[in-house]
Phi, psi and omega in degrees: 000122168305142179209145173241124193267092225234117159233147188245178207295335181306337191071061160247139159248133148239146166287115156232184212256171192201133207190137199296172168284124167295147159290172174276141168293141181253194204273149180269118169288140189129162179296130184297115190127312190260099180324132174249092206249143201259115204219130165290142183227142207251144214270295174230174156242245152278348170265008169233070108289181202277313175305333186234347135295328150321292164338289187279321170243014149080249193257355184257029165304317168299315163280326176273003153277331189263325180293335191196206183233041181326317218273347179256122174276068177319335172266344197233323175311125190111320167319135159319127178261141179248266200258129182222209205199163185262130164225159191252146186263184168235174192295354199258026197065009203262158180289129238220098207237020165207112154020161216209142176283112183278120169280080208278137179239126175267139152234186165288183158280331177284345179125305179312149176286121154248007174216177143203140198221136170298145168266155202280184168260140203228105219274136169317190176190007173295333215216049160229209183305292188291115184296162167289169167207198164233188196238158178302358197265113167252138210225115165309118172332295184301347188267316195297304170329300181278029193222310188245162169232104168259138239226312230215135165215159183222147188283107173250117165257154185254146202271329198204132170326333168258002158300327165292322170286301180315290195296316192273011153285309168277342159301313182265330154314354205252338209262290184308328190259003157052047212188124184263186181223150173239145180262181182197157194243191172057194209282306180245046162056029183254349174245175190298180201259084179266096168317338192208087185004114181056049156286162146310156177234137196268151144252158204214130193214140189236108176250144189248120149233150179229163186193110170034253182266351172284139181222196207162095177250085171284117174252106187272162176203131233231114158264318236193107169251154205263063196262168174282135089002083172331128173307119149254000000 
């Protein structure tokens, strides 16, 4: 179990647990009864692309296509592809045997580069000493919507009673107030949310529902806010 170190307005902190929302299954493809299952082929190989038939036959690539099959490799084409592994090329196509150096590109608002950097290693921050907590900033639920674009939601389940007694105490203020909360990391709850070493970083809002001694405590999380575009 994933577990998130989580205060609440009070300056109470507990460790819970935390686990994605599932989806609904949506409709299946395939025969009723029957399983349908999906398998890779292997289409062509580096001697049938385009660059190295050109190559090997130049301006008669047309005629030697209408003549034959330059492009099909009759032992590997067709084949199943079963387990395969990532490897990285360089730009000229040659095989890349060490890791490639990663690069943070900044850009602007218009769009254009403005930095480029190497990039840092950016440690989670969900789980440490210091909890997410929340921050003053409240959101009606209909208003949060037309505002974030949420990518991600996640569940905080409570561990024990009184983790039960925590969570459905926030789950019912926030429920009754009709209102998420945003959250926050670090000693003052001012940065985004990284589930994972060289993670994404999230803005993160905590919505509360409740039916009686039953609660439901949702943390969506928002990479891409939802601004207007001036008429120009």
């Amino acid at each position: 179990m994933r577990k998130i170190h989580l205060m609440n307005e009070a300056a109470r902190n507990a460790q819970v647990v935390m686990e994605p929302v599932r989806k609904q299954d949506g409709p299946t493809t395939g025969l009723p009864g029957k399983k349908l299952a999906f398998k890779r082929y292997v289409a062509t190989t580096e001697t049938g692309l385009h660059a190295r038939l050109a190559a090997n036959h130049g301006d008669a690539l047309a005629q030697a296509l209408m003549d034959g099959d330059p492009e099909i490799d009759r032992e590997l084409v067709g084949r199943e592809v079963g387990d395969t592994q990532t490897v990285f090329l360089s730009g000229g196509g040659e095989v890349l045997h060490a890791s490639p150096s990663l690069v943070e590109v900044i850009f602007g608002t218009d769009g254009k580069e403005r930095e480029r950097k190497p990039a840092e290693d950016v440690p989670a921050n969900t789980n440490e000493d210091a909890p997410i907590r929340w921050t003053k900033m409240r959101l009606k639920r209909g208003e949060v919507i037309g505002k974030f674009a949420f990518c991600r939601t996640i569940q905080l389940k409570h561990v024990d009673g009184l983790s039960y007694d925590f969570l459905h105490a926030m789950a019912k203020e926030l429920a009754d107030k009709d209102e998420v909360a945003r959250l926050g990391a670090g000693a003052k709850g001012r940065d985004p949310l990284i589930f994972q070493d060289n993670g994404a970083r999230y803005q993160a809002f905590l919505e509360g529902r409740v039916d009686g001694p039953k609660y439901k405590l949702l943390l969506h999380l928002s990479n891409l806010e939802l601004r207007t575009i001036a008429a120009g």
